Amino acid sequence: MDTAPEPLPLTGERTVPGIAEENYWFRRHEVVYEHLLTRCTGKVILEAGSGEGYGADMIANVATTVVGLDYDASAATHVSVRYPRVKMLRGNLAQLPFADDSVDVVVNFQVIEHLWDQAQFLAECYRVLTPGGLLLISTPNRITFSPGRDTPLNPFHTRELAASELTELLEEAQFGVETMTGVHHGQVLRDLDVKHGGSFIDAQIERALAGRPWPADLTADVAAIRSSDFDIQEADIDASLDLVAIAVKPAVTE
């Protein structure tokens, strides 16, 4: 009898679904997939840095083909077993194993901040995209994620970006930026910010760093979060939690 694959361990580098204490971060990532899913309909998709694979599997509901690419061997194996609709490859994001002009959409959510050569990665995205193809990208907003710091708080991040910096990188890679939006707390999460001393995020981080079991009320509040508790909007971009950009490779003109 077939058995479900073991869940990937939490390392700080990726989000894993199905863990109560991790649910806030999972939903915060999930909302971006939901928001941009229509841009993947009927397309050939590359998810560059597919992690646990839940997002690539969501995209497989609407896309013609979904290829996942990740450098981590355990993640690649996990995706192949758990999400068979995703064609999983292992490889380096600095050298995408695809021909020029061969992919309709590149998806890159919560990954670019982990890369040492962000410009090289974007150049590779530009190369493999078809003319008029899309790069869908999200990343933590440096201004709110690591406020007042020259280096990221997360030890797995190499460089975090503000909206202006992400726009500059995309434009230097010859992309046109169609939209730049941000993820914000909706009313439910704003109420939880107040309930948990001003910052629902800080309350979770403090308990995680303490290395002790979480209080029951905090665990229950985190486990109850849904993707609909987040808002994605263009306004107040510098106050957003995560940046969400749609970039376009220019179409060939006659």
Tab-separated table of C-alpha atoms in Angstrom:
chain	number	residue	atom	x	y	z
A	1	MET	CA	0.000	0.000	0.000
A	2	ASP	CA	1.297	3.465	-0.888
A	3	THR	CA	2.154	5.767	1.988
A	4	ALA	CA	2.382	9.542	1.998
A	5	PRO	CA	5.920	10.957	1.901
A	6	GLU	CA	7.392	12.283	5.104
A	7	PRO	CA	7.056	16.070	5.423
A	8	LEU	CA	10.169	18.089	4.745
A	9	PRO	CA	11.841	19.390	7.905
A	10	LEU	CA	11.626	23.058	8.804
A	11	THR	CA	15.017	24.647	8.152
A	12	GLY	CA	14.210	28.357	7.994
A	13	GLU	CA	14.744	28.321	4.227
A	14	ARG	CA	11.276	27.188	3.140
A	15	THR	CA	7.681	27.044	4.283
A	16	VAL	CA	6.022	23.683	4.898
A	17	PRO	CA	2.233	23.178	4.942
A	18	GLY	CA	0.344	21.229	7.577
A	19	ILE	CA	2.244	22.471	10.656
A	20	ALA	CA	0.144	24.520	13.095
A	21	GLU	CA	2.994	26.759	14.265
A	22	GLU	CA	4.060	27.414	10.647
A	23	ASN	CA	0.577	28.192	9.336
A	24	TYR	CA	0.933	31.990	9.365
A	25	TRP	CA	3.945	31.887	7.023
A	26	PHE	CA	2.377	29.216	4.839
A	27	ARG	CA	-0.807	31.253	4.348
A	28	ARG	CA	1.222	34.413	3.743
A	29	HIS	CA	2.915	32.629	0.859
A	30	GLU	CA	-0.209	30.824	-0.336
A	31	VAL	CA	-2.115	34.073	-0.911
A	32	VAL	CA	0.400	35.133	-3.567
A	33	TYR	CA	-0.067	31.891	-5.506
A	34	GLU	CA	-3.832	32.369	-5.351
A	35	HIS	CA	-3.547	35.993	-6.413
A	36	LEU	CA	-1.467	35.248	-9.515
A	37	LEU	CA	-2.889	31.869	-10.503
A	38	THR	CA	-4.868	33.255	-13.441
A	39	ARG	CA	-1.621	34.490	-15.026
A	40	CYS	CA	-0.574	30.811	-15.297
A	41	THR	CA	-3.698	29.455	-16.995
A	42	GLY	CA	-2.905	27.372	-20.067
A	43	LYS	CA	0.805	28.208	-19.884
A	44	VAL	CA	4.126	26.373	-19.650
A	45	ILE	CA	5.387	27.244	-16.182
A	46	LEU	CA	8.792	27.047	-14.543
A	47	GLU	CA	8.805	27.461	-10.788
A	48	ALA	CA	12.408	28.389	-10.072
A	49	GLY	CA	13.007	27.456	-6.445
A	50	SER	CA	9.952	25.274	-5.902
A	51	GLY	CA	10.739	24.299	-2.304
A	52	GLU	CA	8.196	21.923	-0.771
A	53	GLY	CA	6.175	21.954	-3.980
A	54	TYR	CA	2.715	22.919	-2.743
A	55	GLY	CA	2.706	26.048	-4.913
A	56	ALA	CA	3.747	24.238	-8.070
A	57	ASP	CA	0.955	21.754	-7.412
A	58	MET	CA	-1.553	24.626	-7.094
A	59	ILE	CA	-0.352	25.982	-10.426
A	60	ALA	CA	-0.775	22.521	-11.985
A	61	ASN	CA	-4.542	22.959	-11.552
A	62	VAL	CA	-4.573	25.590	-14.323
A	63	ALA	CA	-1.310	25.332	-16.315
A	64	THR	CA	-0.534	23.167	-19.324
A	65	THR	CA	2.831	22.094	-17.855
A	66	VAL	CA	4.555	22.861	-14.563
A	67	VAL	CA	8.259	22.223	-14.107
A	68	GLY	CA	9.752	22.638	-10.654
A	69	LEU	CA	13.435	23.414	-10.192
A	70	ASP	CA	15.278	23.298	-6.889
A	71	TYR	CA	18.898	22.801	-5.886
A	72	ASP	CA	18.062	20.817	-2.746
A	73	ALA	CA	18.059	17.061	-3.460
A	74	SER	CA	15.658	16.179	-0.647
A	75	ALA	CA	13.157	18.796	-1.833
A	76	ALA	CA	13.371	17.564	-5.414
A	77	THR	CA	12.730	13.984	-4.330
A	78	HIS	CA	9.872	15.050	-2.064
A	79	VAL	CA	8.106	16.990	-4.816
A	80	SER	CA	8.436	14.116	-7.276
A	81	VAL	CA	6.728	11.744	-4.830
A	82	ARG	CA	4.109	14.017	-3.274
A	83	TYR	CA	3.139	16.108	-6.306
A	84	PRO	CA	3.360	13.869	-9.386
A	85	ARG	CA	1.761	16.496	-11.654
A	86	VAL	CA	4.911	18.597	-11.260
A	87	LYS	CA	7.858	17.686	-13.497
A	88	MET	CA	10.671	18.072	-10.993
A	89	LEU	CA	14.273	18.895	-11.838
A	90	ARG	CA	17.288	19.531	-9.655
A	91	GLY	CA	19.516	22.385	-10.725
A	92	ASN	CA	21.159	25.734	-10.095
A	93	LEU	CA	19.044	28.874	-10.508
A	94	ALA	CA	22.084	30.719	-11.849
A	95	GLN	CA	22.085	28.403	-14.895
A	96	LEU	CA	18.521	27.420	-15.736
A	97	PRO	CA	18.469	24.099	-17.659
A	98	PHE	CA	16.120	25.381	-20.374
A	99	ALA	CA	16.483	26.562	-23.948
A	100	ASP	CA	16.109	30.198	-24.905
A	101	ASP	CA	12.507	31.405	-25.323
A	102	SER	CA	11.023	28.129	-24.062
A	103	VAL	CA	8.930	29.032	-20.992
A	104	ASP	CA	5.760	31.135	-20.837
A	105	VAL	CA	5.945	32.070	-17.144
A	106	VAL	CA	8.681	31.885	-14.517
A	107	VAL	CA	7.398	31.802	-10.930
A	108	ASN	CA	9.849	32.791	-8.186
A	109	PHE	CA	8.222	33.283	-4.805
A	110	GLN	CA	10.254	33.971	-1.663
A	111	VAL	CA	13.489	32.834	-3.317
A	112	ILE	CA	15.468	35.739	-4.795
A	113	GLU	CA	16.458	36.955	-1.307
A	114	HIS	CA	18.356	33.653	-0.859
A	115	LEU	CA	20.461	34.051	-4.020
A	116	TRP	CA	24.010	35.358	-4.130
A	117	ASP	CA	23.816	36.628	-7.718
A	118	GLN	CA	20.337	38.044	-8.168
A	119	ALA	CA	21.204	39.806	-11.424
A	120	GLN	CA	22.463	36.574	-12.983
A	121	PHE	CA	19.278	34.775	-12.012
A	122	LEU	CA	17.097	37.484	-13.557
A	123	ALA	CA	19.199	37.381	-16.722
A	124	GLU	CA	18.539	33.643	-16.916
A	125	CYS	CA	14.808	34.200	-16.418
A	126	TYR	CA	14.850	36.706	-19.267
A	127	ARG	CA	16.721	34.255	-21.495
A	128	VAL	CA	14.359	31.294	-21.035
A	129	LEU	CA	11.100	33.267	-21.242
A	130	THR	CA	9.253	33.548	-24.506
A	131	PRO	CA	8.822	37.078	-25.901
A	132	GLY	CA	5.953	38.595	-23.932
A	133	GLY	CA	6.470	36.016	-21.172
A	134	LEU	CA	5.994	36.806	-17.496
A	135	LEU	CA	8.178	36.675	-14.425
A	136	LEU	CA	6.025	36.448	-11.280
A	137	ILE	CA	8.154	37.242	-8.260
A	138	SER	CA	7.655	37.808	-4.541
A	139	THR	CA	10.158	38.590	-1.817
A	140	PRO	CA	10.144	39.999	1.728
A	141	ASN	CA	10.060	43.769	1.863
A	142	ARG	CA	13.430	44.767	3.326
A	143	ILE	CA	11.972	47.870	4.954
A	144	THR	CA	9.592	45.895	7.171
A	145	PHE	CA	11.324	42.494	7.320
A	146	SER	CA	14.729	43.709	8.543
A	147	PRO	CA	13.985	47.286	9.635
A	148	GLY	CA	16.953	49.566	10.230
A	149	ARG	CA	19.526	46.899	9.377
A	150	ASP	CA	22.243	46.707	6.745
A	151	THR	CA	22.135	42.885	6.774
A	152	PRO	CA	19.058	40.600	6.781
A	153	LEU	CA	17.686	39.256	10.055
A	154	ASN	CA	17.159	35.847	8.449
A	155	PRO	CA	20.570	34.116	8.234
A	156	PHE	CA	19.496	32.330	5.043
A	157	HIS	CA	18.917	35.612	3.195
A	158	THR	CA	21.780	37.145	1.240
A	159	ARG	CA	20.119	40.387	0.165
A	160	GLU	CA	16.621	41.670	0.827
A	161	LEU	CA	14.996	44.305	-1.353
A	162	ALA	CA	12.732	47.316	-1.066
A	163	ALA	CA	10.219	47.951	-3.856
A	164	SER	CA	12.457	50.522	-5.560
A	165	GLU	CA	15.425	48.121	-5.447
A	166	LEU	CA	13.437	45.218	-6.894
A	167	THR	CA	12.131	47.487	-9.656
A	168	GLU	CA	15.682	48.598	-10.458
A	169	LEU	CA	16.944	45.002	-10.639
A	170	LEU	CA	14.112	43.965	-12.948
A	171	GLU	CA	14.582	46.932	-15.242
A	172	GLU	CA	18.355	46.376	-15.392
A	173	ALA	CA	17.550	42.822	-16.550
A	174	GLN	CA	15.472	44.376	-19.388
A	175	PHE	CA	12.081	43.482	-17.906
A	176	GLY	CA	9.162	45.850	-17.911
A	177	VAL	CA	7.453	46.033	-14.523
A	178	GLU	CA	3.721	45.644	-15.117
A	179	THR	CA	2.694	45.853	-11.453
A	180	MET	CA	4.395	46.164	-8.069
A	181	THR	CA	2.070	45.322	-5.177
A	182	GLY	CA	2.484	44.341	-1.549
A	183	VAL	CA	1.073	41.831	0.939
A	184	HIS	CA	-0.531	43.419	3.995
A	185	HIS	CA	-2.413	42.202	7.064
A	186	GLY	CA	-6.170	42.270	6.649
A	187	GLN	CA	-8.542	43.088	9.503
A	188	VAL	CA	-8.309	39.677	11.216
A	189	LEU	CA	-4.530	39.922	11.376
A	190	ARG	CA	-4.587	43.560	12.443
A	191	ASP	CA	-6.802	42.516	15.350
A	192	LEU	CA	-4.309	39.765	16.215
A	193	ASP	CA	-1.493	42.315	16.142
A	194	VAL	CA	-3.313	44.219	18.876
A	195	LYS	CA	-4.162	41.065	20.833
A	196	HIS	CA	-0.547	39.862	20.877
A	197	GLY	CA	1.160	43.010	22.098
A	198	GLY	CA	1.343	45.022	18.898
A	199	SER	CA	2.888	42.473	16.529
A	200	PHE	CA	1.488	39.028	15.792
A	201	ILE	CA	4.699	38.251	13.893
A	202	ASP	CA	6.974	39.203	16.785
A	203	ALA	CA	4.885	37.108	19.184
A	204	GLN	CA	5.488	34.044	17.015
A	205	ILE	CA	9.199	34.736	16.589
A	206	GLU	CA	9.715	35.235	20.318
A	207	ARG	CA	8.094	31.906	21.135
A	208	ALA	CA	10.019	30.090	18.414
A	209	LEU	CA	13.330	31.465	19.679
A	210	ALA	CA	12.450	30.560	23.270
A	211	GLY	CA	12.542	26.873	22.380
A	212	ARG	CA	9.574	26.046	24.584
A	213	PRO	CA	5.994	24.930	23.759
A	214	TRP	CA	3.802	27.722	22.483
A	215	PRO	CA	0.907	29.071	24.587
A	216	ALA	CA	-2.336	27.424	23.548
A	217	ASP	CA	-3.996	30.688	22.518
A	218	LEU	CA	-1.104	31.708	20.247
A	219	THR	CA	-1.026	28.271	18.619
A	220	ALA	CA	-4.778	28.385	18.048
A	221	ASP	CA	-4.622	31.879	16.558
A	222	VAL	CA	-1.791	30.913	14.189
A	223	ALA	CA	-3.469	27.671	13.131
A	224	ALA	CA	-6.705	29.498	12.288
A	225	ILE	CA	-5.131	31.939	9.791
A	226	ARG	CA	-6.324	31.690	6.184
A	227	SER	CA	-4.894	33.207	3.032
A	228	SER	CA	-7.959	35.461	2.840
A	229	ASP	CA	-6.746	37.196	6.014
A	230	PHE	CA	-4.072	38.945	3.913
A	231	ASP	CA	-4.595	41.785	1.443
A	232	ILE	CA	-2.558	42.434	-1.714
A	233	GLN	CA	-2.594	46.048	-2.909
A	234	GLU	CA	-0.540	48.707	-4.664
A	235	ALA	CA	-1.026	51.313	-1.928
A	236	ASP	CA	1.487	51.751	0.920
A	237	ILE	CA	4.072	49.581	-0.828
A	238	ASP	CA	6.882	50.493	1.586
A	239	ALA	CA	4.713	49.361	4.538
A	240	SER	CA	3.967	45.973	2.965
A	241	LEU	CA	5.177	42.654	4.360
A	242	ASP	CA	6.129	41.074	1.024
A	243	LEU	CA	6.602	42.550	-2.431
A	244	VAL	CA	4.759	40.994	-5.375
A	245	ALA	CA	5.808	41.948	-8.890
A	246	ILE	CA	4.675	41.018	-12.376
A	247	ALA	CA	7.476	41.624	-14.873
A	248	VAL	CA	7.261	41.220	-18.636
A	249	LYS	CA	9.857	40.261	-21.212
A	250	PRO	CA	9.164	42.594	-24.146
A	251	ALA	CA	7.460	41.022	-27.114
A	252	VAL	CA	9.355	40.913	-30.388
A	253	THR	CA	8.379	43.845	-32.572
A	254	GLU	CA	8.445	43.902	-36.366
